[in-house]
Amino acid sequence: MHMETKQDLILKKLREIFIKITGNQNIDINLETNMQNLLEWDSLLQVILIENIEAEFHINFALGELEGLNSITNIIDFILEKTK
Amino acid sequence: MQCSFSKASIVGVASCLPKKKVALKDQAEKLFKGDYTRISMIQKSLGWEERYVVDRDTTSLDLCYLASNHLLNYLKIDRNTIDGIISVTQTPNLSLPGNAHLLHQKLGLNSSCFAIDVLQGCTGFIYGLYLSFMMIETGANNILLCAGDTLSKVVDQTNPNLAPFFGDGGSATLITKNNSKSYFCLHSDGKGWEHLFSPKEDNNTNHGTLFMNGTQLFNESLKCESTALEELLKIAKIKVEDIKLSIFHQGNAYTINRIAKKIGLKCAPTYPTNKYANTSSASIPISLCDIATTFPNSLITNQSILFSAFGAGFSWANCFLEDSSFIGLDPIFKE
């Protein structure tokens, strides 16, 4: 039986956030997703995404960290670090 | 660059908007394929709701002229006492001469009044204010600062990432000799120019040419602004709680709230983008007119005011006016 890791759980929540903010139920969010390969992930979505991630995970990104939030793996790493 | 002045202050501000108002929800089908979820997210997170846009024939000169005329008439200023007119715009009527000279003529100013132009965007009002204050300190008595843009004419109106962001507006601010303290911190980083620019117009591409890398602007403004604001507090020798009124020209509400939180701002920051979108250099004076309507007789009295802006260049500018009193006229609308 596959045990869900913390990374899996974060990815699942990120998927839910992306569905909520894009309105696209079929959006494909996986560990390979980044700003370059996901059409919907533009600069407007980026601001909305950051705000929703901060609210969902009860974290705050430092100003210098925002530039790194450009791929799902980076976002997961930041969340894991901040929720240790 | 940091500096302070002690002999100049704002007397009055007026603004002029085009009559046509466009709400974000009105463009649901055209820009967002009917995705109301996204529109509501944009309104909530970014604070954009509506904007005013000009028709084909209206220019930034028209809006600034109407605002200037309104202000000078209201204040009953003898136009012969104006020593200089500064126009700040990135959407002038002609390549040359600049709008300052065209306004000089339309307003009937005399030849002892100089006219200069400043090609500056979102930070333009603060830069214009800095120049005006400097000129007063060096001998001028009255300076008329006209800041306005019609960016809707250079923005692709079918691009959902750009169109809702930019509106049009014009303003006029009269600055005069007066014992009043003010502090400025002005910054630029030319390496950032390629993230927000519009190429020189030619006959084939005179519309829809503005390019914006929104993510980069968002990251840079957050990084630069909070540091610059802390620098301003230091040179003005004030605490953040001394700021009673703050107007932020930033791309969105989220950025402003982050900056305000980072510096611990106590008063609620005002941002023009929710009602007027990004009107470039006109946004701070338009906001001042808007805020003035909440004061008795539209007189903003004894307020310690912060102006903050970030934009093309990159350029970022912050200014603190100590114990400032002036009138902000209700915005007028061009038919």
CSV table of C-alpha atoms in Angstrom, one decimal:
chain,number,residue,atom,x,y,z
A,1,MET,CA,0.0,0.0,0.0
A,2,HIS,CA,1.3,3.4,-0.9
A,3,MET,CA,1.7,5.7,2.1
A,4,GLU,CA,1.1,9.4,1.2
A,5,THR,CA,4.2,11.4,2.0
A,6,LYS,CA,4.1,15.1,3.1
A,7,GLN,CA,5.1,16.0,-0.4
A,8,ASP,CA,2.1,14.1,-1.8
A,9,LEU,CA,-0.2,15.9,0.5
A,10,ILE,CA,1.2,19.3,-0.4
A,11,LEU,CA,1.0,18.5,-4.1
A,12,LYS,CA,-2.7,17.4,-3.6
A,13,LYS,CA,-3.5,20.8,-1.9
A,14,LEU,CA,-1.6,22.7,-4.5
A,15,ARG,CA,-3.7,20.9,-7.2
A,16,GLU,CA,-6.9,22.0,-5.3
A,17,ILE,CA,-5.6,25.6,-5.2
A,18,PHE,CA,-4.9,25.6,-8.9
A,19,ILE,CA,-8.3,24.3,-9.6
A,20,LYS,CA,-9.9,26.9,-7.4
A,21,ILE,CA,-8.0,29.9,-8.8
A,22,THR,CA,-8.1,28.9,-12.5
A,23,GLY,CA,-11.6,27.3,-12.5
A,24,ASN,CA,-10.2,24.5,-14.6
A,25,GLN,CA,-11.2,21.1,-13.1
A,26,ASN,CA,-8.9,19.2,-15.4
A,27,ILE,CA,-5.7,21.2,-14.9
A,28,ASP,CA,-2.7,19.0,-14.8
A,29,ILE,CA,-0.5,19.8,-11.8
A,30,ASN,CA,2.4,17.5,-11.2
A,31,LEU,CA,6.0,17.6,-10.1
A,32,GLU,CA,7.1,18.7,-13.6
A,33,THR,CA,4.8,21.7,-13.7
A,34,ASN,CA,6.3,25.1,-13.9
A,35,MET,CA,5.6,28.6,-15.1
A,36,GLN,CA,7.0,27.9,-18.5
A,37,ASN,CA,5.0,24.8,-19.3
A,38,LEU,CA,1.6,25.6,-17.8
A,39,LEU,CA,-0.2,28.0,-20.0
A,40,GLU,CA,-2.5,29.3,-17.2
A,41,TRP,CA,0.4,30.1,-14.9
A,42,ASP,CA,1.0,33.7,-15.8
A,43,SER,CA,1.9,36.8,-13.8
A,44,LEU,CA,-1.7,37.4,-12.7
A,45,LEU,CA,-2.1,33.9,-11.5
A,46,GLN,CA,1.3,34.0,-9.7
A,47,VAL,CA,0.2,36.8,-7.3
A,48,ILE,CA,-3.2,35.0,-6.6
A,49,LEU,CA,-1.4,31.7,-6.2
A,50,ILE,CA,1.1,33.1,-3.6
A,51,GLU,CA,-1.7,34.6,-1.6
A,52,ASN,CA,-3.7,31.4,-1.6
A,53,ILE,CA,-0.7,29.2,-0.7
A,54,GLU,CA,0.1,31.5,2.2
A,55,ALA,CA,-3.5,31.3,3.5
A,56,GLU,CA,-3.8,27.5,3.0
A,57,PHE,CA,-0.5,26.5,4.6
A,58,HIS,CA,-0.4,29.4,7.2
A,59,ILE,CA,3.0,30.5,6.1
A,60,ASN,CA,4.5,33.7,4.8
A,61,PHE,CA,7.1,33.8,2.1
A,62,ALA,CA,9.9,36.3,2.6
A,63,LEU,CA,10.3,38.9,0.0
A,64,GLY,CA,13.5,37.3,-1.4
A,65,GLU,CA,11.8,33.9,-1.8
A,66,LEU,CA,9.1,35.0,-4.2
A,67,GLU,CA,11.3,34.8,-7.2
A,68,GLY,CA,11.9,31.1,-6.6
A,69,LEU,CA,8.2,30.2,-6.6
A,70,ASN,CA,8.2,29.4,-10.3
A,71,SER,CA,7.7,25.6,-10.2
A,72,ILE,CA,5.7,23.0,-8.3
A,73,THR,CA,8.9,21.4,-6.9
A,74,ASN,CA,10.3,24.7,-5.7
A,75,ILE,CA,7.0,25.6,-4.0
A,76,ILE,CA,6.8,22.2,-2.3
A,77,ASP,CA,10.4,22.6,-1.1
A,78,PHE,CA,9.6,26.1,0.3
A,79,ILE,CA,6.4,24.8,2.0
A,80,LEU,CA,8.2,21.7,3.5
A,81,GLU,CA,11.0,24.0,4.9
A,82,LYS,CA,8.5,26.4,6.4
A,83,THR,CA,6.2,23.8,7.9
A,84,LYS,CA,9.0,21.7,9.5
B,1,MET,CA,19.3,59.8,-4.0
B,2,GLN,CA,18.0,61.3,-0.8
B,3,CYS,CA,17.0,64.9,-0.2
B,4,SER,CA,14.8,67.2,1.8
B,5,PHE,CA,13.1,70.6,1.2
B,6,SER,CA,11.7,73.2,3.5
B,7,LYS,CA,10.3,75.9,1.3
B,8,ALA,CA,7.7,74.3,-0.9
B,9,SER,CA,4.3,72.7,-0.6
B,10,ILE,CA,1.2,71.6,-2.6
B,11,VAL,CA,-1.6,74.1,-2.7
B,12,GLY,CA,-4.2,72.1,-4.7
B,13,VAL,CA,-4.7,69.1,-6.9
B,14,ALA,CA,-7.3,68.4,-9.6
B,15,SER,CA,-7.8,65.4,-11.8
B,16,CYS,CA,-9.7,64.6,-15.0
B,17,LEU,CA,-10.9,61.2,-16.2
B,18,PRO,CA,-12.4,60.1,-19.4
B,19,LYS,CA,-16.2,59.5,-19.2
B,20,LYS,CA,-16.1,55.9,-20.3
B,21,LYS,CA,-15.9,53.5,-17.4
B,22,VAL,CA,-15.0,49.8,-18.0
B,23,ALA,CA,-15.6,47.3,-15.1
B,24,LEU,CA,-13.7,44.1,-15.0
B,25,LYS,CA,-16.9,42.1,-15.0
B,26,ASP,CA,-18.0,43.8,-18.1
B,27,GLN,CA,-15.1,42.2,-19.9
B,28,ALA,CA,-15.7,38.7,-18.6
B,29,GLU,CA,-16.4,37.3,-22.0
B,30,LYS,CA,-14.0,39.3,-24.0
B,31,LEU,CA,-10.9,38.8,-21.8
B,32,PHE,CA,-11.6,35.9,-19.5
B,33,LYS,CA,-13.8,33.5,-21.6
B,34,GLY,CA,-16.7,34.0,-19.1
B,35,ASP,CA,-14.5,32.7,-16.2
B,36,TYR,CA,-16.1,34.6,-13.3
B,37,THR,CA,-14.1,32.6,-10.8
B,38,ARG,CA,-11.0,34.1,-12.1
B,39,ILE,CA,-12.5,37.6,-12.2
B,40,SER,CA,-13.5,37.3,-8.6
B,41,MET,CA,-10.0,36.1,-7.7
B,42,ILE,CA,-8.5,39.0,-9.6
B,43,GLN,CA,-10.7,41.5,-7.8
B,44,LYS,CA,-10.0,40.0,-4.4
B,45,SER,CA,-6.2,39.5,-4.7
B,46,LEU,CA,-5.2,42.2,-7.1
B,47,GLY,CA,-7.8,44.8,-6.2
B,48,TRP,CA,-8.7,45.7,-9.8
B,49,GLU,CA,-12.3,46.5,-10.4
B,50,GLU,CA,-12.8,49.2,-12.9
B,51,ARG,CA,-11.0,51.8,-15.0
B,52,TYR,CA,-11.6,54.8,-17.3
B,53,VAL,CA,-10.5,54.8,-20.9
B,54,VAL,CA,-10.3,57.5,-23.5
B,55,ASP,CA,-11.9,57.4,-26.9
B,56,ARG,CA,-9.7,57.6,-30.0
B,57,ASP,CA,-9.5,61.4,-30.2
B,58,THR,CA,-8.8,62.2,-26.5
B,59,THR,CA,-5.2,62.6,-25.4
B,60,SER,CA,-3.3,62.9,-22.2
B,61,LEU,CA,-2.9,66.6,-23.1
B,62,ASP,CA,-6.7,67.0,-23.1
B,63,LEU,CA,-7.0,65.4,-19.7
B,64,CYS,CA,-4.2,67.5,-18.1
B,65,TYR,CA,-5.5,70.7,-19.7
B,66,LEU,CA,-9.0,70.2,-18.3
B,67,ALA,CA,-7.6,69.3,-14.9
B,68,SER,CA,-5.2,72.4,-15.0
B,69,ASN,CA,-7.9,74.8,-16.1
B,70,HIS,CA,-10.3,73.5,-13.4
B,71,LEU,CA,-7.6,73.9,-10.7
B,72,LEU,CA,-6.4,77.4,-11.7
B,73,ASN,CA,-10.0,78.7,-12.0
B,74,TYR,CA,-11.0,77.2,-8.7
B,75,LEU,CA,-8.0,78.6,-6.9
B,76,LYS,CA,-8.4,82.0,-8.8
B,77,ILE,CA,-4.7,82.0,-9.6
B,78,ASP,CA,-3.4,84.8,-11.8
B,79,ARG,CA,-1.7,82.8,-14.6
B,80,ASN,CA,1.0,85.4,-14.8
B,81,THR,CA,2.3,84.3,-11.4
B,82,ILE,CA,3.1,80.8,-12.6
B,83,ASP,CA,6.9,80.5,-13.1
B,84,GLY,CA,7.0,77.1,-14.6
B,85,ILE,CA,5.0,74.2,-16.0
B,86,ILE,CA,6.2,70.6,-15.8
B,87,SER,CA,4.5,67.9,-17.8
B,88,VAL,CA,5.0,64.3,-16.9
B,89,THR,CA,3.7,61.8,-19.4
B,90,GLN,CA,4.8,58.8,-21.4
B,91,THR,CA,2.0,59.3,-24.0
B,92,PRO,CA,2.7,62.8,-25.3
B,93,ASN,CA,0.7,64.2,-28.3
B,94,LEU,CA,3.8,64.9,-30.4
B,95,SER,CA,7.4,63.6,-30.6
B,96,LEU,CA,8.3,67.3,-30.2
B,97,PRO,CA,7.7,69.6,-28.7
B,98,GLY,CA,6.5,68.0,-25.5
B,99,ASN,CA,3.1,68.4,-23.9
B,100,ALA,CA,4.5,71.1,-21.5
B,101,HIS,CA,4.7,73.6,-24.3
B,102,LEU,CA,1.3,72.7,-25.7
B,103,LEU,CA,-0.2,73.1,-22.3
B,104,HIS,CA,1.7,76.4,-21.9
B,105,GLN,CA,-0.1,77.7,-25.0
B,106,LYS,CA,-3.6,76.3,-24.2
B,107,LEU,CA,-3.5,77.6,-20.6
B,108,GLY,CA,-2.4,81.1,-21.8
B,109,LEU,CA,0.8,81.2,-19.7
B,110,ASN,CA,3.2,84.0,-20.4
B,111,SER,CA,6.7,83.7,-21.8
B,112,SER,CA,8.5,84.2,-18.5
B,113,CYS,CA,7.0,80.9,-17.4
B,114,PHE,CA,9.3,78.0,-18.5
B,115,ALA,CA,7.9,74.6,-19.8
B,116,ILE,CA,9.7,71.3,-19.4
B,117,ASP,CA,8.8,67.7,-20.0
B,118,VAL,CA,9.6,64.6,-18.0
B,119,LEU,CA,9.3,61.2,-19.7
B,120,GLN,CA,8.6,59.1,-16.6
B,121,GLY,CA,5.9,56.6,-15.9
B,122,CYS,CA,4.4,55.3,-12.6
B,123,THR,CA,6.9,57.2,-10.5
B,124,GLY,CA,6.5,60.4,-12.6
B,125,PHE,CA,4.3,62.3,-10.1
B,126,ILE,CA,6.9,61.9,-7.3
B,127,TYR,CA,9.7,62.8,-9.7
B,128,GLY,CA,7.7,65.8,-10.9
B,129,LEU,CA,7.0,66.9,-7.3
B,130,TYR,CA,10.7,66.6,-6.5
B,131,LEU,CA,11.6,68.9,-9.5
B,132,SER,CA,8.9,71.3,-8.6
B,133,PHE,CA,10.0,71.5,-5.0
B,134,MET,CA,13.6,72.0,-6.1
B,135,MET,CA,12.6,74.8,-8.4
B,136,ILE,CA,10.7,76.6,-5.6
B,137,GLU,CA,13.7,76.2,-3.4
B,138,THR,CA,15.9,77.9,-6.0
B,139,GLY,CA,13.6,80.9,-6.6
B,140,ALA,CA,10.3,80.0,-8.4
B,141,ASN,CA,7.1,81.0,-6.7
B,142,ASN,CA,4.5,78.8,-8.3
B,143,ILE,CA,5.0,75.6,-10.4
B,144,LEU,CA,2.2,73.8,-12.2
B,145,LEU,CA,2.8,70.0,-12.4
B,146,CYS,CA,0.7,68.2,-14.9
B,147,ALA,CA,0.9,64.4,-14.8
B,148,GLY,CA,-1.2,62.2,-17.0
B,149,ASP,CA,-1.2,59.3,-19.4
B,150,THR,CA,-3.5,57.4,-21.9
B,151,LEU,CA,-1.8,54.1,-21.6
B,152,SER,CA,-4.9,52.3,-23.0
B,153,LYS,CA,-3.7,53.5,-26.4
B,154,VAL,CA,-0.5,51.5,-26.1
B,155,VAL,CA,-1.9,48.4,-24.4
B,156,ASP,CA,-3.3,45.5,-26.3
B,157,GLN,CA,-7.0,45.6,-25.3
B,158,THR,CA,-7.4,41.9,-25.9
B,159,ASN,CA,-4.7,40.8,-23.6
B,160,PRO,CA,-6.2,39.8,-20.2
B,161,ASN,CA,-2.8,40.2,-18.5
B,162,LEU,CA,-2.5,43.8,-19.6
B,163,ALA,CA,-5.8,45.4,-20.6
B,164,PRO,CA,-7.5,45.4,-17.1
B,165,PHE,CA,-4.4,46.8,-15.5
B,166,PHE,CA,-4.2,50.2,-17.3
B,167,GLY,CA,-6.6,53.1,-17.3
B,168,ASP,CA,-6.3,56.7,-18.4
B,169,GLY,CA,-6.2,59.9,-16.5
B,170,GLY,CA,-4.8,63.4,-16.2
B,171,SER,CA,-4.0,65.7,-13.3
B,172,ALA,CA,-2.7,69.1,-12.3
B,173,THR,CA,-1.0,70.0,-9.0
B,174,LEU,CA,0.0,73.5,-8.0
B,175,ILE,CA,3.1,73.9,-5.9
B,176,THR,CA,4.0,77.1,-4.1
B,177,LYS,CA,6.5,78.7,-1.8
B,178,ASN,CA,5.7,77.9,1.8
B,179,ASN,CA,7.6,76.8,4.9
B,180,SER,CA,7.0,73.1,4.8
B,181,LYS,CA,9.2,70.1,5.2
B,182,SER,CA,9.4,67.3,2.7
B,183,TYR,CA,11.7,64.3,2.1
B,184,PHE,CA,12.4,62.3,-1.0
B,185,CYS,CA,14.2,59.0,-1.8
B,186,LEU,CA,14.5,58.4,-5.5
B,187,HIS,CA,16.0,55.3,-7.1
B,188,SER,CA,16.5,53.8,-10.6
B,189,ASP,CA,17.9,50.6,-12.0
B,190,GLY,CA,18.3,50.8,-15.8
B,191,LYS,CA,18.9,47.0,-15.9
B,192,GLY,CA,15.2,46.5,-15.4
B,193,TRP,CA,14.0,48.5,-18.5
B,194,GLU,CA,13.3,45.4,-20.6
B,195,HIS,CA,10.6,44.2,-18.1
B,196,LEU,CA,8.2,47.1,-18.9
B,197,PHE,CA,8.6,49.0,-22.1
B,198,SER,CA,6.8,50.3,-25.2
B,199,PRO,CA,8.9,50.5,-28.4
B,200,LYS,CA,9.0,53.8,-30.3
B,201,GLU,CA,5.9,54.2,-32.4
B,202,ASP,CA,6.0,54.0,-36.1
B,203,ASN,CA,3.2,54.1,-38.7
B,204,ASN,CA,2.6,50.4,-38.5
B,205,THR,CA,2.5,49.8,-34.8
B,206,ASN,CA,0.9,52.6,-32.9
B,207,HIS,CA,-1.3,50.5,-30.7
B,208,GLY,CA,-0.9,47.6,-28.4
B,209,THR,CA,2.9,47.7,-28.1
B,210,LEU,CA,3.4,47.8,-24.4
B,211,PHE,CA,5.3,44.8,-23.0
B,212,MET,CA,5.2,43.9,-19.3
B,213,ASN,CA,6.9,41.1,-17.4
B,214,GLY,CA,4.5,41.2,-14.5
B,215,THR,CA,6.2,38.5,-12.4
B,216,GLN,CA,9.5,40.4,-12.5
B,217,LEU,CA,7.9,43.7,-11.6
B,218,PHE,CA,6.0,42.1,-8.7
B,219,ASN,CA,9.2,40.5,-7.3
B,220,GLU,CA,11.4,43.6,-7.8
B,221,SER,CA,8.8,46.1,-6.4
B,222,LEU,CA,8.5,44.0,-3.3
B,223,LYS,CA,12.2,43.8,-2.9
B,224,CYS,CA,13.0,47.4,-3.6
B,225,GLU,CA,10.1,49.3,-2.0
B,226,SER,CA,10.3,48.1,1.5
B,227,THR,CA,14.0,48.9,1.8
B,228,ALA,CA,13.5,52.3,0.2
B,229,LEU,CA,10.6,53.1,2.6
B,230,GLU,CA,12.8,52.2,5.5
B,231,GLU,CA,15.4,54.5,4.1
B,232,LEU,CA,12.8,57.3,3.8
B,233,LEU,CA,11.7,56.9,7.4
B,234,LYS,CA,15.3,57.2,8.5
B,235,ILE,CA,16.1,60.4,6.6
B,236,ALA,CA,12.8,62.0,7.6
B,237,LYS,CA,13.6,60.9,11.2
B,238,ILE,CA,10.0,59.7,11.6
B,239,LYS,CA,8.4,56.6,12.9
B,240,VAL,CA,6.0,54.6,10.7
B,241,GLU,CA,3.1,55.6,13.0
B,242,ASP,CA,3.8,59.3,12.1
B,243,ILE,CA,2.4,58.6,8.6
B,244,LYS,CA,-1.3,59.5,8.7
B,245,LEU,CA,-2.1,59.1,5.0
B,246,SER,CA,-0.3,56.9,2.5
B,247,ILE,CA,-0.8,56.5,-1.3
B,248,PHE,CA,0.9,53.6,-3.0
B,249,HIS,CA,1.2,53.4,-6.7
B,250,GLN,CA,1.8,49.7,-7.2
B,251,GLY,CA,0.5,47.1,-9.6
B,252,ASN,CA,-1.9,45.4,-7.2
B,253,ALA,CA,-3.4,45.3,-3.8
B,254,TYR,CA,-1.5,42.2,-2.7
B,255,THR,CA,1.9,44.0,-3.3
B,256,ILE,CA,0.8,47.1,-1.4
B,257,ASN,CA,-0.4,45.1,1.5
B,258,ARG,CA,2.8,43.1,1.6
B,259,ILE,CA,4.9,46.3,1.6
B,260,ALA,CA,2.7,48.0,4.2
B,261,LYS,CA,2.9,44.9,6.4
B,262,LYS,CA,6.7,44.7,6.0
B,263,ILE,CA,7.3,48.2,7.2
B,264,GLY,CA,4.5,48.0,9.8
B,265,LEU,CA,2.3,50.8,8.4
B,266,LYS,CA,-0.4,51.7,10.8
B,267,CYS,CA,-2.7,53.7,8.5
B,268,ALA,CA,-4.6,51.8,5.8
B,269,PRO,CA,-2.7,52.2,2.6
B,270,THR,CA,-4.6,53.8,-0.3
B,271,TYR,CA,-4.2,52.3,-3.7
B,272,PRO,CA,-5.6,53.8,-6.9
B,273,THR,CA,-5.8,50.6,-8.8
B,274,ASN,CA,-9.2,49.4,-7.6
B,275,LYS,CA,-11.2,52.4,-8.9
B,276,TYR,CA,-9.0,53.7,-11.7
B,277,ALA,CA,-6.5,50.9,-12.6
B,278,ASN,CA,-3.0,52.0,-13.3
B,279,THR,CA,-3.1,55.5,-14.7
B,280,SER,CA,0.7,55.8,-14.5
B,281,SER,CA,1.9,59.2,-13.3
B,282,ALA,CA,-1.7,60.4,-12.7
B,283,SER,CA,-2.6,57.8,-10.2
B,284,ILE,CA,-1.3,59.5,-7.0
B,285,PRO,CA,-2.9,62.9,-7.7
B,286,ILE,CA,-6.2,61.2,-8.8
B,287,SER,CA,-6.1,59.3,-5.5
B,288,LEU,CA,-5.5,62.5,-3.6
B,289,CYS,CA,-8.6,64.0,-5.2
B,290,ASP,CA,-10.5,60.9,-4.3
B,291,ILE,CA,-9.3,61.0,-0.7
B,292,ALA,CA,-10.0,64.7,-0.4
B,293,THR,CA,-13.7,64.0,-0.8
B,294,THR,CA,-13.7,62.4,2.6
B,295,PHE,CA,-12.3,65.6,4.3
B,296,PRO,CA,-14.5,68.6,5.1
B,297,ASN,CA,-14.7,70.9,2.1
B,298,SER,CA,-12.2,68.7,0.3
B,299,LEU,CA,-9.4,70.2,2.4
B,300,ILE,CA,-6.7,67.8,3.4
B,301,THR,CA,-5.5,69.4,6.6
B,302,ASN,CA,-2.3,69.0,8.6
B,303,GLN,CA,-1.6,65.5,7.3
B,304,SER,CA,1.7,63.7,7.2
B,305,ILE,CA,1.6,62.0,3.9
B,306,LEU,CA,3.5,59.2,2.2
B,307,PHE,CA,3.7,58.8,-1.5
B,308,SER,CA,5.2,55.6,-2.9
B,309,ALA,CA,5.6,54.3,-6.4
B,310,PHE,CA,7.4,51.7,-8.5
B,311,GLY,CA,7.5,51.4,-12.3
B,312,ALA,CA,9.2,51.4,-15.6
B,313,GLY,CA,12.9,51.8,-15.7
B,314,PHE,CA,13.0,50.3,-13.1
B,315,SER,CA,12.3,53.4,-11.1
B,316,TRP,CA,11.1,53.7,-7.6
B,317,ALA,CA,10.4,56.8,-5.6
B,318,ASN,CA,9.1,57.6,-2.1
B,319,CYS,CA,8.2,60.9,-0.6
B,320,PHE,CA,7.0,62.2,2.8
B,321,LEU,CA,5.3,65.5,3.2
B,322,GLU,CA,5.2,66.7,6.8
B,323,ASP,CA,2.1,68.4,8.2
B,324,SER,CA,0.7,69.1,4.7
B,325,SER,CA,-2.6,71.0,3.9
B,326,PHE,CA,-4.1,71.5,0.5
B,327,ILE,CA,-7.3,71.1,-1.5
B,328,GLY,CA,-8.2,68.1,-3.6
B,329,LEU,CA,-10.9,68.9,-6.1
B,330,ASP,CA,-13.5,66.3,-7.0
B,331,PRO,CA,-12.4,64.5,-10.2
B,332,ILE,CA,-13.9,65.9,-13.3
B,333,PHE,CA,-14.9,63.9,-16.4
B,334,LYS,CA,-14.2,64.6,-20.0
B,335,GLU,CA,-17.3,64.1,-22.3
